[in-house]
Amino acid sequence: MRIDAIYTNARIRTLDSTRPVATRIGVLHGRIVGFDEELEGIDADRVVDLGGAPVLPGFHDAHYHLSLTGARLAALDLRPTKVKNLAELYAAVAELAATLPEDVWVRGSGYDQNFLGAHPDGADLHRAAGGRPVYLEHVSGHMGVASMRAFELAGHAGGRGVPDFDGGHVQRDEAGSATGLLQERAMQLIYDLVRPMKLDEVQRNLDLANKQAVVYGLTSVTEPGIGDYKMLGNTPVDFHSYQRAVEEEVVNTRVTLMPYCSTLHELEGFKDHGWFGLDLGIRTGLGDDRLRVGPVKIVSDGSFIGRSAAMHHCYHGEPDNHGMMQHDPEELHSMIIGAHRAGWSVAAHAIGDAAIDHAMDGFAEAQRLHPRPGVRHRIEHFALSTDAQIARAAGLGLIPVPQGVFISDFGDSMMDAVDPALAPLIYRMKSLLAAGLVLPGATDSPVSDGNPLVSIHDMVNRTTATGRVLGPAERLSVGEAVRAYTHGSAYAVGQEKDKGTLRVGQLADFVVLSDDLFKVDPSKIREVSVAATVIGGRTVYDATGNAS
């Protein structure tokens, strides 16, 4: 017998309890056909010596905005590692603007007012850009700042006459004119001008994001929300863009796509059946191992670091601020029930504890009215949760999807945003496992950098940027964190039979690491790097040239 490849001389942790370790792995037609003694007497077209390096199943990010990651890689980087204050931000805008024609937009992303001291100002951006239109996206993606020229192009010179938006907020001066900051649904004012993207721009963004993803060892990602270019998405034909990217090998990593809830609708000619979905009855599960349709994404509230997530308690120091719901509870429940009834799994973005309760009420009602045992509904982020909420999520069979890397990136600002007594309830993980829930791994890239090793580091250590420990009781073991980033994320999209562990018959997706995560000092996990990424038995990234 002859197979495609044998990767040998490796320290393989399979995460399969029936064969936990191996030194050789054989591949045929993109799937694993054997380990060690099972490969005796078998020839291969390629034999790759991994030099004794550690190997794990490929990392799978359960909440990763692939196309938006590429868009941010192409934009002006305004993260705290790049700009330290507003003066540096305005200087960076001016420097980029000087290279652009007068009518071209200046686009930037990643700024965080928690580090800058305040949000940028629309008039100051106008001056910095020499009158060019400017739009800067907040690191959370839930708000942004527009320049005065941008407001003028939207038909509101000087920021005057900007309407209110349900589920959104426009920052105004004493005269009622917009000053620049647009939160949640109010961002549509600018998206109407700069979206939908050109299809070639989408391909460029996917190419940039894919190149980064394979360097990070991401063999699979789940893209949460496409198709609605006024909210989450690039164009109305996002499925086409991803199909094209896969066909043309622009994207190597496997992708599960979540359409945004506004792309679902009552189907014409089928309204008597109450069908709330996509045309032709497309729903969760359609596709293959390269590109699949996943859950439908519903954004129910805002962001934690933007202090717009819907909370039962007010934000610390802001007695009138409980955040906001992007959909009122009745509308949220209607969408959850309709999508559930039509055969979808649902991924509800719910960060604040109030939003989590509203989402769980919707899931409970959906199952009461239309029982679907075993369906894997999700709550994205699940950021501030009580013991009672965790127990209820377990009883409903939900999958919470928190982000480990938020602890080092935003832990300090999240802790400062709530009463100190609530801080231990932020981005809990050990408690989720203790309740019997399946925990995925996720970064919400590009809100945070998509490197899974940094996120695993945070899941284990839970140390903020200033050295505070956020919820020490919620620390995970290395094994628990790695399992979340492999099996857990595969389970979250119903693909644990194909990936998440390394066993015969499963997809040959694995990563070669520079060091063994199970043996390094836990405080050094983030310093480990990916030496090679293998997807379907094919090496798509090779840092040293030894794995091809």
XYZ file of C-alpha atoms in Angstrom:
548
model
C 0.000 0.000 0.000
C 1.176 3.507 -0.808
C -0.121 6.658 0.883
C 0.431 10.357 0.347
C 2.639 11.223 3.315
C 4.140 10.022 6.552
C 5.212 12.582 9.126
C 7.749 10.912 11.377
C 10.085 11.541 14.329
C 7.544 13.666 16.195
C 6.178 13.910 19.734
C 2.481 13.716 18.889
C -0.240 14.349 21.463
C -3.405 13.155 19.757
C -5.899 14.203 22.497
C -7.524 10.816 21.775
C -7.701 8.784 24.993
C -7.475 5.484 23.082
C -4.040 6.451 21.690
C -2.798 9.547 23.479
C 0.703 9.699 21.968
C 2.500 8.670 18.791
C 5.690 9.351 16.841
C 4.443 8.835 13.252
C 1.271 9.807 11.438
C 0.189 8.654 7.971
C -2.021 10.579 5.551
C -4.074 9.563 2.506
C -6.461 11.858 0.646
C -6.311 14.436 3.414
C -7.218 12.091 6.270
C -5.294 10.124 8.864
C -4.837 6.444 8.023
C -2.566 5.275 10.790
C 0.031 5.833 13.501
C 3.317 4.181 14.415
C 3.010 0.367 14.076
C -0.021 0.755 11.797
C 2.327 2.254 9.190
C 4.783 -0.669 9.132
C 5.373 -1.839 5.548
C 3.543 1.150 4.044
C 5.271 3.412 1.528
C 4.542 7.114 1.090
C 5.088 9.679 -1.635
C 6.530 12.006 1.017
C 8.273 11.173 4.269
C 8.741 14.225 6.454
C 11.129 14.109 9.429
C 9.897 16.552 12.074
C 13.087 16.344 14.086
C 11.473 15.342 17.369
C 9.201 18.400 17.489
C 5.932 18.412 19.487
C 2.708 18.044 17.489
C -0.890 18.824 18.436
C -4.212 18.740 16.566
C -4.704 21.914 14.529
C -6.044 24.914 16.409
C -9.655 25.908 15.734
C -10.806 29.405 16.653
C -14.543 29.327 17.363
C -15.069 33.090 16.928
C -12.717 34.611 14.369
C -13.647 37.358 11.901
C -11.480 36.249 8.990
C -12.462 38.936 6.501
C -12.446 41.732 9.094
C -9.033 40.553 10.284
C -7.750 41.054 6.748
C -9.409 44.464 6.512
C -7.663 45.572 9.686
C -4.341 44.214 8.478
C -4.791 46.463 5.425
C -5.824 49.510 7.494
C -3.938 51.950 9.710
C -3.116 50.095 12.928
C -4.160 52.132 15.969
C -3.897 49.502 18.682
C -2.290 50.491 21.994
C 0.950 48.835 20.908
C 1.139 51.336 18.017
C -0.259 54.612 19.387
C 0.043 55.625 23.043
C -2.109 58.762 23.131
C -4.426 60.903 21.028
C -1.566 63.071 19.760
C 0.141 59.992 18.301
C -3.164 58.847 16.807
C -3.751 62.171 15.034
C -0.134 62.157 13.810
C -0.577 58.645 12.371
C -3.766 59.750 10.594
C -1.973 62.810 9.175
C 0.957 60.732 7.967
C -1.278 58.288 6.097
C -3.553 61.042 4.748
C -0.569 62.840 3.209
C -0.014 59.829 0.931
C -3.626 59.707 -0.319
C -5.605 61.699 -2.897
C -7.933 64.318 -1.421
C -11.145 62.313 -1.870
C -9.844 58.957 -0.579
C -10.989 57.701 2.827
C -8.496 57.389 5.648
C -9.330 54.102 7.376
C -7.900 52.983 10.694
C -8.819 50.485 13.369
C -7.976 49.160 16.791
C -8.012 52.306 18.922
C -9.084 51.927 22.562
C -10.228 54.938 24.567
C -9.355 53.094 27.766
C -5.680 53.518 26.846
C -5.919 56.834 24.977
C -7.899 58.591 27.695
C -10.769 59.543 25.379
C -12.282 58.809 21.986
C -10.840 60.734 19.020
C -12.754 63.843 17.993
C -14.336 64.277 14.549
C -13.141 67.874 14.107
C -9.583 66.997 15.120
C -9.612 64.088 12.646
C -10.802 66.469 9.933
C -7.819 68.730 10.553
C -5.327 65.857 10.828
C -6.459 64.374 7.510
C -6.390 67.676 5.641
C -10.135 67.517 5.009
C -10.162 63.932 3.743
C -12.954 61.700 5.075
C -11.843 59.585 8.036
C -13.369 56.618 9.803
C -11.577 54.931 12.699
C -12.993 51.675 14.018
C -12.834 50.981 17.743
C -10.940 47.850 18.782
C -14.239 46.204 19.786
C -15.838 46.731 16.365
C -18.917 48.046 18.192
C -18.218 51.715 17.642
C -16.152 54.097 15.567
C -15.325 57.754 15.049
C -16.046 59.711 11.854
C -14.479 62.992 10.790
C -16.500 66.078 9.912
C -15.891 65.438 6.205
C -17.385 61.975 6.644
C -20.514 63.482 8.213
C -20.698 65.957 5.337
C -20.593 63.119 2.781
C -23.421 61.465 4.728
C -25.500 64.621 4.260
C -24.872 66.119 7.699
C -22.377 68.980 7.376
C -20.853 69.915 10.700
C -22.481 66.850 12.239
C -25.863 68.600 12.167
C -29.105 66.691 11.716
C -27.711 63.213 12.356
C -30.715 61.053 13.324
C -31.023 58.807 16.342
C -30.673 55.061 15.761
C -32.582 52.339 17.585
C -29.980 50.112 19.213
C -27.283 52.724 18.677
C -25.941 55.980 20.055
C -24.619 59.192 18.507
C -22.375 61.338 20.691
C -23.488 64.977 20.443
C -22.369 68.393 21.634
C -24.584 70.825 23.567
C -26.149 72.028 20.311
C -27.114 68.478 19.351
C -24.559 68.062 16.548
C -22.591 64.829 16.203
C -19.009 65.094 17.461
C -17.674 61.935 15.837
C -18.396 58.883 18.004
C -20.976 56.426 16.628
C -21.922 53.358 18.661
C -23.565 50.099 17.589
C -26.295 50.583 14.945
C -25.389 54.254 14.511
C -22.302 53.079 12.604
C -24.632 52.373 9.688
C -24.391 56.072 8.848
C -20.796 55.528 7.696
C -21.177 51.962 6.461
C -23.696 53.274 3.928
C -20.802 55.273 2.439
C -17.916 52.785 2.549
C -19.695 49.456 2.042
C -20.379 47.128 0.354
C -16.746 46.415 -0.396
C -15.532 45.688 -3.882
C -15.180 41.958 -4.442
C -11.466 42.204 -5.180
C -10.986 44.053 -1.887
C -12.682 41.180 -0.060
C -10.304 38.726 -1.734
C -7.324 40.847 -0.702
C -8.542 40.886 2.881
C -9.135 37.132 2.943
C -5.658 36.559 1.524
C -4.029 38.717 4.201
C -6.017 37.044 6.967
C -5.316 33.525 5.722
C -1.582 34.141 5.593
C -1.651 35.222 9.223
C -3.973 32.379 10.266
C -1.708 29.592 9.015
C 1.307 31.217 10.697
C -0.709 31.001 13.924
C -1.497 27.304 13.388
C -5.196 27.887 12.730
C -6.431 24.980 10.647
C -10.092 25.969 11.152
C -11.971 29.137 12.035
C -15.612 30.035 12.525
C -16.533 33.418 11.011
C -19.317 34.996 13.124
C -21.569 37.081 10.921
C -21.462 37.768 7.197
C -23.756 39.057 4.483
C -25.061 42.275 6.057
C -22.622 44.990 5.067
C -24.373 47.490 7.357
C -23.564 45.320 10.380
C -21.338 42.263 10.068
C -20.273 41.483 6.550
C -18.588 42.779 3.439
C -21.181 42.484 0.678
C -24.574 40.852 0.057
C -22.706 38.043 -1.771
C -20.275 37.026 0.962
C -20.860 33.305 0.351
C -19.625 33.840 -3.214
C -16.466 35.580 -1.977
C -15.571 32.719 0.339
C -16.304 30.080 -2.284
C -14.060 31.933 -4.695
C -11.318 32.250 -2.070
C -11.393 28.504 -1.386
C -11.504 27.579 -5.080
C -8.548 29.837 -5.880
C -6.533 28.665 -2.834
C -6.616 32.167 -1.370
C -7.937 30.587 1.840
C -6.372 27.352 3.118
C -7.779 27.258 6.614
C -11.168 25.584 6.928
C -14.033 28.033 7.437
C -17.476 27.759 8.994
C -19.595 30.781 8.047
C -22.295 32.325 10.215
C -24.723 34.479 8.221
C -25.894 37.532 10.118
C -29.480 37.413 11.387
C -30.683 40.214 9.104
C -29.976 38.029 6.053
C -32.692 35.610 7.223
C -36.266 36.462 6.304
C -39.753 35.030 5.931
C -39.593 33.032 2.711
C -41.847 34.288 -0.083
C -44.542 31.768 -0.945
C -43.857 29.833 2.253
C -45.073 32.274 4.871
C -47.932 30.037 5.991
C -45.271 27.626 7.243
C -43.571 30.340 9.295
C -40.195 29.721 7.673
C -37.562 32.235 8.825
C -34.366 31.491 6.926
C -32.326 31.856 3.766
C -33.644 31.296 0.254
C -33.869 27.658 -0.857
C -33.962 26.546 2.778
C -30.183 26.770 3.238
C -29.332 26.296 6.901
C -26.703 25.150 9.393
C -24.630 22.188 8.182
C -24.582 22.746 4.415
C -21.126 22.473 2.854
C -18.016 20.345 3.045
C -14.849 20.119 5.130
C -13.407 23.255 3.494
C -16.387 25.612 3.705
C -19.597 25.123 5.679
C -22.668 27.025 6.788
C -22.702 27.324 10.560
C -25.098 28.938 13.030
C -26.904 32.198 12.385
C -25.337 35.105 14.297
C -27.491 37.514 16.310
C -25.915 40.475 18.095
C -28.062 41.194 21.136
C -26.018 43.829 22.981
C -22.860 45.937 22.785
C -19.295 45.565 24.041
C -17.728 45.324 27.482
C -14.776 47.655 26.925
C -17.067 50.131 25.172
C -19.388 49.951 28.190
C -22.357 49.246 25.939
C -23.006 45.589 26.875
C -26.430 45.199 28.520
C -25.970 44.796 32.283
C -28.269 44.340 35.259
C -25.861 46.562 37.191
C -24.704 50.013 36.132
C -21.140 50.494 34.947
C -18.725 51.574 37.646
C -18.823 55.347 37.971
C -21.693 55.642 35.464
C -24.920 55.297 37.471
C -27.137 55.874 34.436
C -25.346 53.461 32.121
C -26.591 49.869 31.969
C -25.458 49.399 28.359
C -27.908 48.711 25.564
C -29.706 45.945 23.742
C -29.428 46.044 19.954
C -32.773 44.251 19.723
C -35.530 44.530 22.269
C -36.208 41.206 24.034
C -39.358 40.408 22.038
C -37.553 40.932 18.726
C -34.571 38.897 19.937
C -36.815 36.036 21.029
C -38.708 36.100 17.739
C -35.492 35.730 15.733
C -34.144 32.946 17.947
C -37.426 31.020 17.800
C -37.825 31.516 14.045
C -34.275 30.415 13.222
C -34.495 27.468 15.615
C -37.772 26.337 14.059
C -36.278 26.523 10.547
C -33.428 24.166 11.503
C -30.676 26.621 12.326
C -28.385 26.561 15.280
C -28.185 30.070 16.725
C -25.154 31.983 18.008
C -26.336 34.908 20.116
C -23.758 37.555 20.957
C -24.488 38.334 24.618
C -21.805 39.981 26.733
C -23.634 41.578 29.645
C -25.489 39.513 32.213
C -28.803 41.131 31.227
C -28.265 40.226 27.560
C -27.340 36.678 28.568
C -30.642 36.329 30.425
C -32.616 37.653 27.450
C -30.825 35.251 25.080
C -31.398 32.256 27.354
C -35.061 33.170 27.678
C -35.246 33.019 23.866
C -33.527 29.634 23.676
C -35.748 28.208 26.408
C -38.894 29.401 24.641
C -37.674 28.054 21.283
C -37.141 24.582 22.749
C -40.488 24.692 24.551
C -42.373 25.538 21.379
C -40.332 23.440 18.937
C -38.248 20.787 20.736
C -34.973 19.918 18.966
C -32.906 17.646 21.230
C -29.178 17.926 20.666
C -29.144 21.222 18.774
C -26.009 23.214 19.616
C -27.078 26.774 20.229
C -24.354 29.129 21.423
C -23.847 32.317 23.401
C -20.906 34.239 22.014
C -18.695 35.855 24.684
C -20.826 35.054 27.788
C -18.691 37.687 29.457
C -20.296 38.397 32.835
C -22.125 35.388 34.245
C -23.354 34.228 37.631
C -23.392 30.657 38.943
C -27.134 30.544 38.284
C -26.661 31.614 34.670
C -23.963 29.008 34.119
C -26.223 26.312 35.571
C -29.087 27.444 33.353
C -26.856 27.427 30.251
C -25.839 23.858 31.069
C -29.463 22.841 31.528
C -30.349 24.316 28.137
C -27.449 22.538 26.439
C -25.886 25.828 25.314
C -22.267 26.402 24.316
C -20.685 29.552 25.778
C -17.875 30.973 23.631
C -15.597 33.222 25.758
C -12.288 34.746 24.634
C -9.205 33.958 26.707
C -6.971 36.610 25.174
C -9.327 39.355 26.343
C -7.846 38.861 29.823
C -4.423 40.259 28.906
C -5.762 42.694 26.309
C -8.745 44.162 28.157
C -8.807 42.595 31.607
C -7.885 45.780 33.424
C -10.505 47.924 31.685
C -13.158 45.222 32.155
C -12.391 44.952 35.868
C -12.525 48.734 36.192
C -15.860 48.862 34.346
C -17.800 47.007 37.054
C -18.156 46.988 40.802
C -15.134 45.118 42.260
C -17.448 42.432 43.660
C -18.439 41.501 40.079
C -14.900 41.148 38.700
C -14.627 37.395 39.500
C -17.650 36.829 37.231
C -15.827 38.101 34.113
C -14.987 35.601 31.359
C -15.286 32.527 33.542
C -13.950 29.251 32.155
C -13.217 26.700 34.884
C -16.760 27.159 36.153
C -18.131 26.392 32.684
C -16.248 23.092 32.593
C -17.290 22.269 36.161
C -20.932 22.674 35.125
C -20.451 20.139 32.322
C -20.388 22.658 29.465
C -18.127 22.226 26.456
C -15.636 25.105 26.250
C -14.328 26.310 22.865
C -11.269 28.498 22.266
C -11.634 31.881 20.590
C -9.988 35.290 20.172
C -12.628 37.365 18.340
C -9.837 38.417 15.965
C -9.246 41.190 15.044
C -10.684 42.589 18.288
C -7.697 40.776 19.789
C -4.789 39.252 17.934
C -5.719 35.802 16.637
C -2.703 33.909 17.983
C -4.157 30.883 19.819
C -0.986 30.389 21.852
C -1.448 33.796 23.477
C -5.075 32.971 24.216
C -4.135 29.572 25.685
C -1.547 31.379 27.826
C -4.268 33.676 29.171
C -6.680 30.823 29.808
C -4.025 29.177 31.966
C -2.574 32.259 33.712
C -5.442 34.834 33.655
C -3.039 37.744 34.203
C -3.937 41.213 32.952
C -1.570 43.665 31.287
C -0.821 45.296 34.642
C -0.222 41.981 36.394
C -3.563 41.605 38.163
C -5.104 38.136 38.204
C -8.666 38.113 36.881
C -10.590 35.362 38.661
C -7.814 33.022 39.854
C -10.379 30.281 40.484
C -11.154 30.303 36.734
C -7.639 29.283 35.645
C -7.479 26.238 33.371
C -4.882 23.520 33.147
C -2.827 23.412 29.949
C -4.719 20.295 28.898
C -8.090 21.970 29.379
C -7.051 25.053 27.415
C -5.595 23.035 24.532
C -8.675 20.819 24.407
C -10.845 23.941 24.183
C -8.854 25.167 21.167
C -9.137 21.824 19.390
C -12.004 19.526 20.351
C -14.091 22.249 22.020
C -14.226 24.522 18.982
C -14.888 21.608 16.645
C -17.737 20.476 18.898
C -19.219 23.973 18.855
C -19.936 23.606 15.118
C -20.799 19.890 15.200
C -17.556 18.704 13.595
C -15.856 16.814 16.411
C -16.050 13.572 14.391
C -13.810 15.107 11.722
C -11.388 17.278 13.686
C -10.294 18.405 17.113
C -8.313 15.261 17.879
C -5.933 13.100 15.853
C -7.324 9.658 15.154
C -7.696 7.346 12.158
C -10.350 8.629 9.749
C -10.199 12.216 10.896
C -8.866 15.132 8.884
C -5.071 15.355 8.886
C -4.938 18.832 10.441
C -2.128 19.418 12.906
C 0.461 21.908 14.114
C 4.146 21.499 14.821
C 5.316 23.653 17.736
C 8.644 25.083 18.814
C 8.188 23.660 22.325
C 5.870 21.387 24.298
C 3.014 23.377 25.868
C 2.638 20.695 28.523
C 6.236 21.019 29.679
C 7.134 24.702 29.417
C 6.716 27.069 32.349
C 3.034 28.167 32.155
C 4.141 31.807 32.272
C 6.102 31.209 29.038
C 3.336 29.624 26.936
C 2.834 32.780 24.848
C 6.496 32.585 23.805
C 5.967 29.236 22.059
C 5.611 29.548 18.278
C 4.214 27.483 15.426
C 6.914 25.799 13.370
C 4.552 24.306 10.787
C 0.850 24.060 9.965
C -0.543 21.034 8.138
C -4.089 21.054 6.719
C -5.443 17.935 5.079
C -1.989 16.389 5.122
C -0.507 19.311 3.190
C 2.002 21.662 4.768
C 0.650 25.184 4.271
C 3.139 26.942 6.548
C 6.698 25.915 7.313
C 8.830 28.315 9.335
C 12.035 26.274 9.107
C 11.646 24.473 5.795
C 11.800 21.094 7.548
C 8.118 20.102 7.360
C 7.432 20.210 3.620
